[in-house]
Coordinates of C-alpha atoms in Angstrom, one line a residue:
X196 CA 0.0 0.0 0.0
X197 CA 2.8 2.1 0.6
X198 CA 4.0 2.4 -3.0
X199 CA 0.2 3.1 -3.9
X200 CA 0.2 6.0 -1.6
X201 CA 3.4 7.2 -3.4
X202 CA 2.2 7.0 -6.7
X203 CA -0.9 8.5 -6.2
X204 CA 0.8 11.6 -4.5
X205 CA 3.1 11.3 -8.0
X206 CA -0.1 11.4 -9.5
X207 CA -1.8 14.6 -7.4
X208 CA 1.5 16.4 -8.3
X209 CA 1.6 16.1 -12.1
X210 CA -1.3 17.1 -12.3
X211 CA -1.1 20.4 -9.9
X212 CA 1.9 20.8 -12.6
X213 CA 0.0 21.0 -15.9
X214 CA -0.9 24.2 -14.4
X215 CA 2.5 25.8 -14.9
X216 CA 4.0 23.5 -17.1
X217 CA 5.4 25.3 -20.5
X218 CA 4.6 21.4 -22.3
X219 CA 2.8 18.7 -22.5
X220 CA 4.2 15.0 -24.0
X221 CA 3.0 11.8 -25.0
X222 CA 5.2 9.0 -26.0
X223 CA 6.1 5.4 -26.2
X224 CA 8.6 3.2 -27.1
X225 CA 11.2 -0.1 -26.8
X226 CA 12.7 -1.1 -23.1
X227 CA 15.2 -3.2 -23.1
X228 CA 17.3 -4.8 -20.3
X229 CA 20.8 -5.0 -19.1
X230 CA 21.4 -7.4 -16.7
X231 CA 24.5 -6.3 -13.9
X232 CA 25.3 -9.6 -12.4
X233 CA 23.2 -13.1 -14.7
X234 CA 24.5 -15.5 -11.9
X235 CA 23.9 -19.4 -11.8
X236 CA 20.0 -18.9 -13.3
X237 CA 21.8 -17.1 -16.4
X238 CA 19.5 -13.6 -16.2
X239 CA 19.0 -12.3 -19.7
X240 CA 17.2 -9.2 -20.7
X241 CA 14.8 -9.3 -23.6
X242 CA 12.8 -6.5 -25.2
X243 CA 9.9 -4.7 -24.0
X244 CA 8.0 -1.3 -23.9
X245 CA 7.1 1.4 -22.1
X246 CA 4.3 4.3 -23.2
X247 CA 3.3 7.5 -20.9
X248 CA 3.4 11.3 -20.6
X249 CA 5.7 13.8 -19.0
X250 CA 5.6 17.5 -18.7
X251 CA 8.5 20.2 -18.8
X252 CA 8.7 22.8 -16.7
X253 CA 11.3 25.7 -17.9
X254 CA 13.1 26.7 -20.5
X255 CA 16.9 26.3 -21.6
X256 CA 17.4 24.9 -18.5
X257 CA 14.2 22.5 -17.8
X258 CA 12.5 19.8 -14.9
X259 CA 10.5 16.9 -16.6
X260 CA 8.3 14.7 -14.7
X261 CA 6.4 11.7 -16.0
X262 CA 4.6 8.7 -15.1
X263 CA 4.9 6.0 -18.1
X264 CA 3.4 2.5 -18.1
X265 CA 6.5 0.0 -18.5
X266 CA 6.6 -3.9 -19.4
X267 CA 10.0 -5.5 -18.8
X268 CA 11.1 -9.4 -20.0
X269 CA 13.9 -11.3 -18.7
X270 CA 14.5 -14.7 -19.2
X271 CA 16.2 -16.8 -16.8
X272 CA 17.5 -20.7 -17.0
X273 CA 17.5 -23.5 -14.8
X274 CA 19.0 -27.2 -15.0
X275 CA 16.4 -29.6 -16.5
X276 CA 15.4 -32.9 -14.4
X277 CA 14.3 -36.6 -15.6
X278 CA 11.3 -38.3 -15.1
X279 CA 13.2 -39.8 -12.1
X280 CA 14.0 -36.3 -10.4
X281 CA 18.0 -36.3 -11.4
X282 CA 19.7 -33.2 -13.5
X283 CA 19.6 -34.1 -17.2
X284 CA 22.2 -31.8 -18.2
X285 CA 19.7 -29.6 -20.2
X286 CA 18.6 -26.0 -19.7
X287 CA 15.0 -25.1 -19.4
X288 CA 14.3 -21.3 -20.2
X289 CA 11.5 -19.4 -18.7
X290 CA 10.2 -16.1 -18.7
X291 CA 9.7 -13.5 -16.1
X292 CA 7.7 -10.6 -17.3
X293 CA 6.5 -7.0 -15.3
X294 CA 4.7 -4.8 -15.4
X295 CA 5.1 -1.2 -13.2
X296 CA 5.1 2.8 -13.4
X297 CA 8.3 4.1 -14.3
X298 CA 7.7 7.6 -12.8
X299 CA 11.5 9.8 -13.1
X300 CA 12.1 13.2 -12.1
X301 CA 15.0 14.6 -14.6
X302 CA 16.6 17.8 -15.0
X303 CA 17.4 18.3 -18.5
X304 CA 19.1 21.3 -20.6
X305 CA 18.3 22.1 -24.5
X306 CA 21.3 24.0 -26.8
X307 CA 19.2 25.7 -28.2
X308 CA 17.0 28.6 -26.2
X309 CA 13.5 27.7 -27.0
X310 CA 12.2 31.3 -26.9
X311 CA 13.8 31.7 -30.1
X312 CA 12.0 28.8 -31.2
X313 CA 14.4 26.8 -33.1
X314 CA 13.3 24.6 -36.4
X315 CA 15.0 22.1 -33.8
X316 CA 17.1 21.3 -30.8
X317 CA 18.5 19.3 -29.1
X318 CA 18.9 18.3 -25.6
X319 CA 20.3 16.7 -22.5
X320 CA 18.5 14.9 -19.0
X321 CA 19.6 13.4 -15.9
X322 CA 18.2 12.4 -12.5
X323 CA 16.4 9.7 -10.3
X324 CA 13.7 7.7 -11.2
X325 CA 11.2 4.9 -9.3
X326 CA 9.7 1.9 -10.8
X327 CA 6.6 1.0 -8.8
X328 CA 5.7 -2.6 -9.3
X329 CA 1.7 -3.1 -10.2
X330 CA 1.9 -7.1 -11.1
X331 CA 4.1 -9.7 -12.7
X332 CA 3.9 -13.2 -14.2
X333 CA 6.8 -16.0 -13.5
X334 CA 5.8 -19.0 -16.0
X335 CA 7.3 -21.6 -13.6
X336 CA 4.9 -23.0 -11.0
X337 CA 7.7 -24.5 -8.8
X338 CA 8.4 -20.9 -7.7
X339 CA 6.6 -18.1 -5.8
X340 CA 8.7 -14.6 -5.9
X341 CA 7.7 -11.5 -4.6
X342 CA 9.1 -8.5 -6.9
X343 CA 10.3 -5.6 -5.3
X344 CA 7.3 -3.3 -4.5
X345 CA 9.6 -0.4 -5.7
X346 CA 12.9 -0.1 -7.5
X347 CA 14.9 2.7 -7.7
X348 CA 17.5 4.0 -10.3
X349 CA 19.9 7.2 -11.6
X350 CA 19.8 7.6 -15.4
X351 CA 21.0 10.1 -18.3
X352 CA 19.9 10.5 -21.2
X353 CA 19.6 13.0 -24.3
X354 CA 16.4 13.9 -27.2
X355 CA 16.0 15.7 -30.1
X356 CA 12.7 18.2 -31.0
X357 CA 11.9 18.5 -34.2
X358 CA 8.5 20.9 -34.7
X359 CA 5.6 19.0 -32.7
X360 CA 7.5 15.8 -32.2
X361 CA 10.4 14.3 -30.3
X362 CA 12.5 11.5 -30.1
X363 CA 14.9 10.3 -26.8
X364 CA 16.9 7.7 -25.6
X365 CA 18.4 7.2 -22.3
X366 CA 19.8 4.6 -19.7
X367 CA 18.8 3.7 -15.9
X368 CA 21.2 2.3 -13.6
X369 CA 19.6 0.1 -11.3
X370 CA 20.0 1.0 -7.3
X371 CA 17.9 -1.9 -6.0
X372 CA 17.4 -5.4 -6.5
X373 CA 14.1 -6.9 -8.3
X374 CA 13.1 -9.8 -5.6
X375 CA 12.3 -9.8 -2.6
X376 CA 13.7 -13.1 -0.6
X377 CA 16.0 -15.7 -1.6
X378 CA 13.8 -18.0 -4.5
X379 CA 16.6 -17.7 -6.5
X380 CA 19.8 -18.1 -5.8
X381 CA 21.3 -14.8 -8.1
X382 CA 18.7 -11.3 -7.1
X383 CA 19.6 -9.4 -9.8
X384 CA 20.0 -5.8 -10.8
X385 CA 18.2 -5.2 -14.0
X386 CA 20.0 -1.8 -15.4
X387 CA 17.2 -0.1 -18.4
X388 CA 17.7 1.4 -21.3
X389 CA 14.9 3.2 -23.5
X390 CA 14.0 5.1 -26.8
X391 CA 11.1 6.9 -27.4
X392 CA 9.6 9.2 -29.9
X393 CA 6.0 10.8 -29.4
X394 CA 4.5 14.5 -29.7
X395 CA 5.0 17.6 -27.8
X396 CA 2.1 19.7 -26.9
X397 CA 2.6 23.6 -26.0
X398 CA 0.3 24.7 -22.9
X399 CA 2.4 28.2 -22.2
X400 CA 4.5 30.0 -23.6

């Protein structure tokens, strides 16, 4: 319930923002994801997506917060057994997919000053961003994980505007784990990277 209560003051707050906010953006794109340490169950990232809005606050120098809908795949392996309950020597895959609220809260400076509004620019971001976990599905019935109800990471990034729309690519370094307890005998840190494209909407000048 915690992370709810988070989210929902996340939420409360964006919207209070639209108020003074200078735009307005709606994107989507690929996820994909890097894992920091694969251990004995082999932790490999495999594509996924992500779609949401943000909002940016300033102008050469700007603050963009967002809330964005994120679905994450990893695939993980574990040794096969016989009929007669003994290692076979063969790897069985599975697949471990999420599905949480990436909400981050970058600051972010364009070349370009805006007020001379440029035929395009380009631009930088950086800063802290939450995952909050909502549900996920494990497609092995021997085990019973708990994910992490949130994770926590420090990413960079950069984007280019072009007219109404916008493209941007970034990467999240993982601070926290993704389990909770000890199913498996590697917890790993799942690092994301993202691109994006979408359209930018002007609220104030």
């Amino acid at each position: 319930m915690n992370h709810l209560r988070t989210l929902s003051v996340a939420l409360l707050a964006s919207g209070a923002l639209t108020l003074h906010a200078q735009e307005f953006r709606l994107g989507g794109g690929y996820n994909g994801s890097n894992v920091s340490k694969a251990g004995t169950e082999q932790w490999v990232g495999k594509a996924g997506y992500q779609f949401g809005a943000d909002l940016l606050l300033g102008g050469s120098w700007f603050v963009k917060p967002g809330v964005h809908l994120l679905v994450r795949n990893l695939n993980y392996s574990m040794v096969g057994v016989g009929p007669d309950g003994t290692p076979n020597g063969t790897d069985v895959d599975f697949r471990y997919t999420s599905r949480s609220l990436r909400v981050p809260l970058l600051v972010g400076r364009r070349l370009l000053d805006p007020s001379d509004d440029p035929a395009f620019n380009i631009y930088v971001v950086g800063g802290p961003t939450a995952l909050f976990n909502l549900n996920a599905d494990l497609d092995n019935d021997a085990l019973t994980v708990e994910t992490q109800a949130a994770q926590w990471y420090l990413g960079f990034g950069g984007g280019l505007e072009l007219g109404f729309l916008f493209v941007e690519a970034g990467y999240d370094v993982a601070m926290s784990n993704v389990f909770n307890g000890d199913d498996f005998s590697t917890n790993p840190k799942v690092n994301n990277v993202y691109a994006a494209a979408g359209v930018r909407l002007r609220l104030a000048d």
